[in-house]
Tab-separated table of C-alpha atoms in Angstrom:
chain	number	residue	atom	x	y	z
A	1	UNK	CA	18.961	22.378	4.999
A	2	UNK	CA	22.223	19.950	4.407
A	3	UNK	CA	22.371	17.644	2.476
A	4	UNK	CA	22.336	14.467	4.896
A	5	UNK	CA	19.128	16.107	6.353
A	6	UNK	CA	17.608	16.013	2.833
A	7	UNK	CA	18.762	12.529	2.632
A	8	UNK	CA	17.049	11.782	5.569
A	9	UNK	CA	14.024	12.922	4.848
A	10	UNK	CA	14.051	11.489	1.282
A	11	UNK	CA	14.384	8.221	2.859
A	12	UNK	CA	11.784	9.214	5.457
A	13	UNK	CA	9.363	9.844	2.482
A	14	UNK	CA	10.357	6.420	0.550
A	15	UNK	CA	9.440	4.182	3.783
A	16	UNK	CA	7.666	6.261	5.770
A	17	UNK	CA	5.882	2.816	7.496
A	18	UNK	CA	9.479	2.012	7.995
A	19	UNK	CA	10.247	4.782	10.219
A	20	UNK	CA	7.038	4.919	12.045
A	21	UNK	CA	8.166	1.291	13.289
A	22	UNK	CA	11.390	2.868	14.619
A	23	UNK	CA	9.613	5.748	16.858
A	24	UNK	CA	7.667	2.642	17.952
A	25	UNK	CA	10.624	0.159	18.371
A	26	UNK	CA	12.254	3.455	20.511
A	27	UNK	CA	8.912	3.763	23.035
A	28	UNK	CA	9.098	-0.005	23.272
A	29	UNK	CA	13.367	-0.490	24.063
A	30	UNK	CA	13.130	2.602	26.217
A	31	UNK	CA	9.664	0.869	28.670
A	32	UNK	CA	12.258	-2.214	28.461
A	33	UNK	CA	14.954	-0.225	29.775
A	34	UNK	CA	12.871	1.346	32.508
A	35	UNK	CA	12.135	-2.069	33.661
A	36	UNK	CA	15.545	-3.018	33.582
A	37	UNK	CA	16.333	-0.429	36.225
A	38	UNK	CA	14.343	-1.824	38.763
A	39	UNK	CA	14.924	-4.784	38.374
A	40	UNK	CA	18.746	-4.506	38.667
A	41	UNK	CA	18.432	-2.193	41.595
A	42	UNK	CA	16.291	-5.069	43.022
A	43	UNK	CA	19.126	-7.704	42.550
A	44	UNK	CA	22.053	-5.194	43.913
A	45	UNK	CA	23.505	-4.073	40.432
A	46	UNK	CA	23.258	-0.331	40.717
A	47	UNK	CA	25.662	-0.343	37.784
A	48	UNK	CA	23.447	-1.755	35.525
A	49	UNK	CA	20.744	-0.056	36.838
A	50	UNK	CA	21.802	3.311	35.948
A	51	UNK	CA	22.989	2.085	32.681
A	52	UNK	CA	19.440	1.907	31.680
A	53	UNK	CA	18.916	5.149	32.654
A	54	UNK	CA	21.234	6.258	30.173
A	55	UNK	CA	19.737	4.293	27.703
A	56	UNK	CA	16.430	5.112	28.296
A	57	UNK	CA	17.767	8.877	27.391
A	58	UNK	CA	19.116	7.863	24.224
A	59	UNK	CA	16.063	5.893	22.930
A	60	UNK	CA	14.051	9.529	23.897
A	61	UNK	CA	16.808	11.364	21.694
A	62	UNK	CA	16.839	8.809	19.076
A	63	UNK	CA	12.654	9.051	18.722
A	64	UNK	CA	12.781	12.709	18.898
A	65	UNK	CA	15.365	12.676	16.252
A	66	UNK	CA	12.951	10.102	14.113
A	67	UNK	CA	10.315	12.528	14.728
A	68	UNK	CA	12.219	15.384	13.044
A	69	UNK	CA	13.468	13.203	10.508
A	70	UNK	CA	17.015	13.185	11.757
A	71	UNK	CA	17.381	9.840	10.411
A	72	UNK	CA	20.746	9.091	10.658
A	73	UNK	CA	20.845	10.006	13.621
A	74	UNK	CA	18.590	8.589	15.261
A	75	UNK	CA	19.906	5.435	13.650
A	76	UNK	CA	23.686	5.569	15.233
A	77	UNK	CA	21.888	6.495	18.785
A	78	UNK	CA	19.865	3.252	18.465
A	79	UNK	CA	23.344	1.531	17.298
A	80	UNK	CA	25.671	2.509	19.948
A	81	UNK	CA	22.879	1.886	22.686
A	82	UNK	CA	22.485	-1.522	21.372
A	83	UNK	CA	26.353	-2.865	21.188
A	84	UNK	CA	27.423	-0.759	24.281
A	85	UNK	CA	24.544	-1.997	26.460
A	86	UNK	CA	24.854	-5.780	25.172
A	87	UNK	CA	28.389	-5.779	26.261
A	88	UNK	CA	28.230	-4.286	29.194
A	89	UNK	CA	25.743	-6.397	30.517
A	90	UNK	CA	26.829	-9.365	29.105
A	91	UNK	CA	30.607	-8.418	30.744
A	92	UNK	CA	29.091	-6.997	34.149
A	93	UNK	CA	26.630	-10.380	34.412
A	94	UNK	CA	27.617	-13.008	32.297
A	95	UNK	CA	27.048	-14.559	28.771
A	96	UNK	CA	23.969	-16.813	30.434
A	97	UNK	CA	22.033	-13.135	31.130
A	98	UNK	CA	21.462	-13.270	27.470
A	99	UNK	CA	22.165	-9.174	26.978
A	100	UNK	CA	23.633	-10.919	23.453
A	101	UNK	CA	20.053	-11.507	21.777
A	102	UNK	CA	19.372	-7.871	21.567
A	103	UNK	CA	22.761	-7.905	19.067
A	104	UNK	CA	20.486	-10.013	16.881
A	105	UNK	CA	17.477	-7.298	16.117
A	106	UNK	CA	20.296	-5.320	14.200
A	107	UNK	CA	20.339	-8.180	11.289
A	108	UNK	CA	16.722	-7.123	9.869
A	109	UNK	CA	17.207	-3.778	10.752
A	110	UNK	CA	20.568	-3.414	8.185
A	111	UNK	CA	18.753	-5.183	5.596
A	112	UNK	CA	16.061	-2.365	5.737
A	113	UNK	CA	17.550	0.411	5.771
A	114	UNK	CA	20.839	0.131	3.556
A	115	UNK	CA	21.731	-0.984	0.366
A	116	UNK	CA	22.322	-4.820	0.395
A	117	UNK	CA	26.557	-4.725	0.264
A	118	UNK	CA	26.936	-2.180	3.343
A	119	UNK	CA	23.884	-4.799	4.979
A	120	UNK	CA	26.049	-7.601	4.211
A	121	UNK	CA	29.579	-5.647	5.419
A	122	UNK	CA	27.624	-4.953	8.485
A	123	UNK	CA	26.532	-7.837	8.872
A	124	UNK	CA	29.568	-9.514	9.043
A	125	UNK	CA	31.111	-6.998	11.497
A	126	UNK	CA	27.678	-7.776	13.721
A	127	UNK	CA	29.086	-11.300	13.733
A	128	UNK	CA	32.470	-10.384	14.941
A	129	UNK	CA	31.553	-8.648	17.382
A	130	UNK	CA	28.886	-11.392	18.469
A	131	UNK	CA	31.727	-13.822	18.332
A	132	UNK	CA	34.250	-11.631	19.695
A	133	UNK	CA	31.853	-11.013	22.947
A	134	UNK	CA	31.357	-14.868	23.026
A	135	UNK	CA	35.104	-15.448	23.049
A	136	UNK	CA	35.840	-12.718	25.780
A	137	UNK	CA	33.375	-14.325	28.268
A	138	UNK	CA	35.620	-17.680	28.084
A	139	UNK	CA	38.216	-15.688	29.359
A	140	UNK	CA	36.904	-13.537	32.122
A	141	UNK	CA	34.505	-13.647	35.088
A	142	UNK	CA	31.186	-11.718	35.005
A	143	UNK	CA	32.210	-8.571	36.953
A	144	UNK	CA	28.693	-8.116	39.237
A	145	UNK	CA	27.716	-11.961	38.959
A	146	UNK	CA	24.001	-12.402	40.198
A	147	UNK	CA	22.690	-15.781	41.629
A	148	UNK	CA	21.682	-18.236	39.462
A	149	UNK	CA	17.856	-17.806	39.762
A	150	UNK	CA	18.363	-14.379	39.056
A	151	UNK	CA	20.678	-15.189	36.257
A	152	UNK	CA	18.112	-17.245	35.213
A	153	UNK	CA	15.345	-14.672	35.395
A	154	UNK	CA	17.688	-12.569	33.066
A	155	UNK	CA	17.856	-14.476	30.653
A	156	UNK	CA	14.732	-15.297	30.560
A	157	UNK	CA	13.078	-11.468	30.555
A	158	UNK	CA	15.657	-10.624	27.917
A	159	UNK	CA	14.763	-14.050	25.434
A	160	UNK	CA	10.751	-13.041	25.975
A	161	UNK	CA	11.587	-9.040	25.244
A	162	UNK	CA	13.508	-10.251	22.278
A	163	UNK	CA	11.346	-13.045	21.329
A	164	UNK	CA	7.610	-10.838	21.245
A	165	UNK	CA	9.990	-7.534	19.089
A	166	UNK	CA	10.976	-10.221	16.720
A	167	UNK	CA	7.188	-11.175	16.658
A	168	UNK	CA	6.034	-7.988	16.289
A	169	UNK	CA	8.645	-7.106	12.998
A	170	UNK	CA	7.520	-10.200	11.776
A	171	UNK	CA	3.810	-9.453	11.976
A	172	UNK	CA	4.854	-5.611	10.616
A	173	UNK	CA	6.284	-6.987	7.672
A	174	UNK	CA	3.360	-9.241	6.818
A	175	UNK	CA	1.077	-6.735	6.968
A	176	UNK	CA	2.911	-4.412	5.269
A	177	UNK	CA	3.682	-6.818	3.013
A	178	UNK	CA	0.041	-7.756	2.564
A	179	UNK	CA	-0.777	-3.828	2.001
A	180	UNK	CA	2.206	-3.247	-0.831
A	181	UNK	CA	0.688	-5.763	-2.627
A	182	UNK	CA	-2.627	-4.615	-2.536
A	183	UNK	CA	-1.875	-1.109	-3.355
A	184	UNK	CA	0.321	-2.665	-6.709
A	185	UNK	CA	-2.858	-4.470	-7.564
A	186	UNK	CA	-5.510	-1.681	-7.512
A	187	UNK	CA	-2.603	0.446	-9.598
A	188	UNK	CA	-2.563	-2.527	-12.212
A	189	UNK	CA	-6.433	-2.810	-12.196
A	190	UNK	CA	-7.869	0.791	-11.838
A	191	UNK	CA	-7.812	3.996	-13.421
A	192	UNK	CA	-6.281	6.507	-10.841
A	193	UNK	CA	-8.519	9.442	-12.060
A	194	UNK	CA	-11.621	7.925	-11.208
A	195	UNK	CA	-10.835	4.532	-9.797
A	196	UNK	CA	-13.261	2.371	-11.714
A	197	UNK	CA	-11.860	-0.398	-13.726
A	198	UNK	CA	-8.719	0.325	-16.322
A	199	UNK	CA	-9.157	-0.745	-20.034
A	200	UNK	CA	-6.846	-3.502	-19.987
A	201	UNK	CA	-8.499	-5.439	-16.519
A	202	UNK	CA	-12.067	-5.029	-18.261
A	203	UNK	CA	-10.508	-6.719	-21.082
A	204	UNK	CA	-8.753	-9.021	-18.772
A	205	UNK	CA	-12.007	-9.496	-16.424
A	206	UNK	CA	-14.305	-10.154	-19.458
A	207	UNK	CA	-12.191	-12.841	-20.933
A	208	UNK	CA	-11.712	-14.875	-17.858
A	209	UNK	CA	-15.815	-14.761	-17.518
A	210	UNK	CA	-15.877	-16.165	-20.747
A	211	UNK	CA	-13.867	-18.724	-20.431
A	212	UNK	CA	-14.792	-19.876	-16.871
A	213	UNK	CA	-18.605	-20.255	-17.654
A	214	UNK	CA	-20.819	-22.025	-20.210
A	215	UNK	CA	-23.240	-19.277	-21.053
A	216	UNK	CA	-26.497	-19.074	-22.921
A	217	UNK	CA	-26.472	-17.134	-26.189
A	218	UNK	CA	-27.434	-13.283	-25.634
A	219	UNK	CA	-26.444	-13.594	-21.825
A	220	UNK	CA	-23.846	-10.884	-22.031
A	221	UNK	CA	-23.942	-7.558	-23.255
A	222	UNK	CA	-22.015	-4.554	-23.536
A	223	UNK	CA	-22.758	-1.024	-22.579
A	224	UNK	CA	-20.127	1.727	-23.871
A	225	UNK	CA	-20.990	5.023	-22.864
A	226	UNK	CA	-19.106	8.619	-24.088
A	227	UNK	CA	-20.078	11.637	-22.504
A	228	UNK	CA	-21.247	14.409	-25.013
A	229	UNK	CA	-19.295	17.575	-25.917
A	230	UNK	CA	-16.597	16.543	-23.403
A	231	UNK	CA	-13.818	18.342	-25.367
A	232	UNK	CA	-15.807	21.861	-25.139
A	233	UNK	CA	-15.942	21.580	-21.784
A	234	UNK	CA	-12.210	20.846	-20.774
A	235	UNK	CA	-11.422	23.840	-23.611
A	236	UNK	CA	-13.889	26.145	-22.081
A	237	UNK	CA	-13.518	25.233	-18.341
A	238	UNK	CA	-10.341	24.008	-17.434
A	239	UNK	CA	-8.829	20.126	-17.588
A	240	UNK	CA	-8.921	20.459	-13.578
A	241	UNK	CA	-13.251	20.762	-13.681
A	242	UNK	CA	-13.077	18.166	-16.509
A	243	UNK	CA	-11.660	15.529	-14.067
A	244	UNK	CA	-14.347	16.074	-11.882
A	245	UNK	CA	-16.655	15.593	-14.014
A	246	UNK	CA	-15.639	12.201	-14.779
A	247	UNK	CA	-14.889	11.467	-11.102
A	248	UNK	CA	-18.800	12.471	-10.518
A	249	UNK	CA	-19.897	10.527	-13.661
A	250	UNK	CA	-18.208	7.629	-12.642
A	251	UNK	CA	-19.453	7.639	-9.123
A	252	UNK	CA	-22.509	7.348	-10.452
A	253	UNK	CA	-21.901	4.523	-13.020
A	254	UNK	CA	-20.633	2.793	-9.552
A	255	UNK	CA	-23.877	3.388	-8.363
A	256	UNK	CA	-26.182	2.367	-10.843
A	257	UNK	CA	-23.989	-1.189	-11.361
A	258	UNK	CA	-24.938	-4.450	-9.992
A	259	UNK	CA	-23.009	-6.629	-8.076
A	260	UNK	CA	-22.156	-8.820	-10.976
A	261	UNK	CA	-21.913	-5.580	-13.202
A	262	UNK	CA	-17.746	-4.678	-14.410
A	263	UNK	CA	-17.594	-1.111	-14.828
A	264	UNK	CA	-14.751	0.430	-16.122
A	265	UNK	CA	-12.808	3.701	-18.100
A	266	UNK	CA	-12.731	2.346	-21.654
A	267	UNK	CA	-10.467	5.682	-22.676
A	268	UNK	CA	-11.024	9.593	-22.318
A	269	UNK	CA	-14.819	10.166	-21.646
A	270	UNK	CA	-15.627	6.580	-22.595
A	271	UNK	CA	-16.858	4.259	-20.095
A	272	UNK	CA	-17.237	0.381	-20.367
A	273	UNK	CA	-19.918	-1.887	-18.995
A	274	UNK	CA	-20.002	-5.442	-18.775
A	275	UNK	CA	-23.421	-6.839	-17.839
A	276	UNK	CA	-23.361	-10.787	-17.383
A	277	UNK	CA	-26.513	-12.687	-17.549
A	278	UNK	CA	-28.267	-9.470	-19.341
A	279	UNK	CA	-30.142	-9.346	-22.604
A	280	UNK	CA	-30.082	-6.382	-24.718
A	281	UNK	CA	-33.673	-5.484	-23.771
A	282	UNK	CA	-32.348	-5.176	-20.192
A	283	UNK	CA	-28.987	-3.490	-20.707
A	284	UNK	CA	-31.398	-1.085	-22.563
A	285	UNK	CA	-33.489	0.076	-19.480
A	286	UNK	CA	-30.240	-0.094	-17.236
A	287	UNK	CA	-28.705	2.344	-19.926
A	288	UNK	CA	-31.469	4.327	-20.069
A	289	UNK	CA	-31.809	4.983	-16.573
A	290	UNK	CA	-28.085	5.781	-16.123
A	291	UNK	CA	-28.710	8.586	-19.264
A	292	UNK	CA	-31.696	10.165	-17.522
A	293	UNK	CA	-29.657	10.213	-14.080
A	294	UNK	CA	-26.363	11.792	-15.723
A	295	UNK	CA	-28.595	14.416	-17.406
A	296	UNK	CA	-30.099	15.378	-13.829
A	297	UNK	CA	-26.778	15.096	-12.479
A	298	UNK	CA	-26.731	18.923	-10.301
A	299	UNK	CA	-23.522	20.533	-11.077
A	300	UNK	CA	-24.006	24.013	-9.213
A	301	UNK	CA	-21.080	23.171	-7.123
A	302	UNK	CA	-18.701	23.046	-9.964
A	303	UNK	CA	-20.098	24.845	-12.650
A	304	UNK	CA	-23.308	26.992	-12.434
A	305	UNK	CA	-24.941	26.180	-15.689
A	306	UNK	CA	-23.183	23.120	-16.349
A	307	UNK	CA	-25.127	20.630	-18.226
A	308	UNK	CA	-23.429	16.896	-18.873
A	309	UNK	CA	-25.227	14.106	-20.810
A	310	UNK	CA	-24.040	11.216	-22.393
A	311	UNK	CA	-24.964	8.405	-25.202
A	312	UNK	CA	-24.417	4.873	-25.089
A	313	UNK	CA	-24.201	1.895	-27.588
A	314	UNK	CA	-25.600	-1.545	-26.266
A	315	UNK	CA	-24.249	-4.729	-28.127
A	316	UNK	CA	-25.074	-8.484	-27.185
A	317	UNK	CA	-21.862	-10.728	-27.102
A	318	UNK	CA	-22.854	-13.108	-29.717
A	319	UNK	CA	-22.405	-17.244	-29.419
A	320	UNK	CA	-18.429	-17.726	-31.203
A	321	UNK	CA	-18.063	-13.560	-31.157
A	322	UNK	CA	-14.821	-11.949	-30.125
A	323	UNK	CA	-14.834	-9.451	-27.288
A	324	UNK	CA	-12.875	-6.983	-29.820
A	325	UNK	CA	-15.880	-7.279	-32.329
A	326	UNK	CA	-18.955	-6.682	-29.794
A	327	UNK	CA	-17.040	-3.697	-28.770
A	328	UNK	CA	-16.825	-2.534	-32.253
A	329	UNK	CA	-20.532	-2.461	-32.830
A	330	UNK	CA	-21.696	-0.754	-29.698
A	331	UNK	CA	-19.004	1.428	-30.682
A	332	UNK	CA	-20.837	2.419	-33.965
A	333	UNK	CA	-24.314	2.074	-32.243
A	334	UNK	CA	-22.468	5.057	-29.813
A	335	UNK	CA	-21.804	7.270	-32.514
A	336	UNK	CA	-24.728	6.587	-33.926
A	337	UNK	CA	-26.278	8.101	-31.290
A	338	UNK	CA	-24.020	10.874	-31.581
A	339	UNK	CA	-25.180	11.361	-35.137
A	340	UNK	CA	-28.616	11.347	-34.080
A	341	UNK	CA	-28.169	14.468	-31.560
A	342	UNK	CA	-26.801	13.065	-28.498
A	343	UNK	CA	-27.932	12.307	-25.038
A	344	UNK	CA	-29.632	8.936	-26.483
A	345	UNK	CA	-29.280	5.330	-26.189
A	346	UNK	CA	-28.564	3.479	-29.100
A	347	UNK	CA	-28.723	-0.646	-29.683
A	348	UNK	CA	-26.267	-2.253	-31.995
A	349	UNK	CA	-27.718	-3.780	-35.163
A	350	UNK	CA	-26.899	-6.691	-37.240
A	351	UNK	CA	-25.313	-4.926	-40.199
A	352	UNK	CA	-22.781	-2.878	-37.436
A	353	UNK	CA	-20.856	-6.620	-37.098
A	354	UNK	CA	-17.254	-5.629	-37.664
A	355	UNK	CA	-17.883	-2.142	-37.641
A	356	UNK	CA	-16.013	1.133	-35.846
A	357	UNK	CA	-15.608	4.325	-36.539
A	358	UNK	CA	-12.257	6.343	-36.407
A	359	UNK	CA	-13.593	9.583	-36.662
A	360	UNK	CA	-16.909	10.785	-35.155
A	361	UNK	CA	-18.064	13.750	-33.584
A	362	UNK	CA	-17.851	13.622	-29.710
């Protein structure tokens, strides 16, 4: 392969909603084209008419060529057809056809595919040759002039064609718009293994409900769960079946959460919940249930044999209590758990206020 084809398709692969706009833009200038023939053999231009015969062959070459990535050229097909067709009609029929407003899809087009100096250079040589058409048609007589209704007619079929393409771009770009900025925010906000909640947007999600809300003393509490043995199982079966595991785990956590309920990766095998409006009594059932259904969690399709279970450390956000220090004791209520043989559920106590541990068996 050369290297302008692997350019090509490297661009391909960069905007690939980009160039799925161009096949379209192709099936849409070539349908114009096709009514362009009839009409001008209806009005006595058989000139013009076949000229859009001819173009409606390059706008099939030029989507074929998107279609096998040909990129470039498929770009200088769409190019020529453009500037040659716009002057010819606008020479054959007059400036008052209005052939010149296709000249003006080019300027977004430049802009989106190039680098923004050879955008502006082209731009500028667009404008030259707008004005430089312009200019001409002061000088010279249309050479197949139409009557004026037809004229007319042109230029109004070419103002609408141009008018709804422009629409269309615009509403592309929106929506694609919309969609880029969408996909940045779930990459900001979730953890792309298992696509629960990152560490830093629980933080940032627990914060804001603190501060947005007047709540009642032991209306909040924390649930931070760590599966057990998680390291044995990566070192005995592979990194690729631990990540399923955690993808399965954390289905389930999405589950067993409430609609109010933030859910998220704390780090590793941890996992963070954030139950609003909860007391510890609660959060104690809720984390009870979720150990008893992670424990009869069927792994047969991974792993025959496979046995996952998991303990978790319940703290209650205390009135004037940082986020950082109710973390830290269901952190050593965890590991407390850990301590205690695993697979249990463990609630934070009074003297744990402060508390973490560095090192603890997981």
């Amino acid at each position: 392969m050369s290297n302008k084809n692997s350019a090509d398709m490297h661009r391909s692969e960069q905007r690939p909603e980009f160039w799925a706009l161009s096949m379209r833009c192709c099936q849409l200038a070539g349908t114009v084209d096709i009514c362009f023939f009839f009409i001008f053999l209806w009005l006595g231009s058989p000139i013009l008419a076949w000229i859009n015969v001819i173009s409606v062959g390059m706008y099939v070459w030029a989507y074929r060529a998107f279609r096998d990535r040909r990129n470039r050229l498929a770009i200088m097909l769409i190019r020529t057809e453009v500037l040659v067709h716009a002057a010819l009609g606008t020479v054959l029929v007059g400036w008052d056809s209005g052939f010149h407003y296709f000249l003006l899809m080019f300027i977004p087009a430049l802009f989106a595919t190039m680098r923004q100096r050879s955008a502006w250079t082209l731009a500028v040589c667009l404008w030259g040759y707008y004005v430089g058409l312009y200019v001409l048609m002061w000088f010279i007589e249309p050479l197949q002039p139409i009557s004026p209704n037809a004229l007319l007619s042109v230029n109004i079929f070419n103002f609408t064609t141009v008018f709804l393409m422009f629409a269309y771009l615009t509403m592309y770009y929106v929506v694609t718009v919309t969609r880029a900025h969408r996909r940045l925010a779930r990459m900001a906000t979730t953890d792309p293994l298992t696509g629960l909640f990152n560490r830093r947007h629980m933080v940032d999600l627990t914060e804001k409900l603190l501060a947005r809300e007047q709540r009642q003393q032991g209306k909040l509490t924390l649930m931070l769960m760590d599966l057990d043995h998680f390291k044995d199982i990566n070192d005995q079966y592979g990194h690729e079946l631990g990540d399923r595991v955690l993808q399965r785990v954390a289905l389930l956590l999405r589950d067993q959460a409430r609609e109010q309920d933030f859910v998220g990766r704390w780090g590793g095998e941890e996992f963070l919940a954030v139950l609003p409006e909860t007391d510890p009594e609660q959060a104690l059932v809720a984390a009870e249930r979720i150990r008893a259904a992670v424990q009869a969690l069927d792994w047969t399709d991974l792993k025959p044999g496979l046995q996952v279970t998991l303990c978790a450390g319940i703290s209650q956000l205390n009135d004037r209590e940082s986020f950082s220090s109710a973390i830290a004791r269901a952190d050593r209520a965890l590991y407390r758990g850990k301590a205690h043989g695993r697979n249990r559920v463990e609630q934070a106590r009074l003297g744990d206020a402060g508390l973490g541990l560095a090192e603890q068996p997981v």
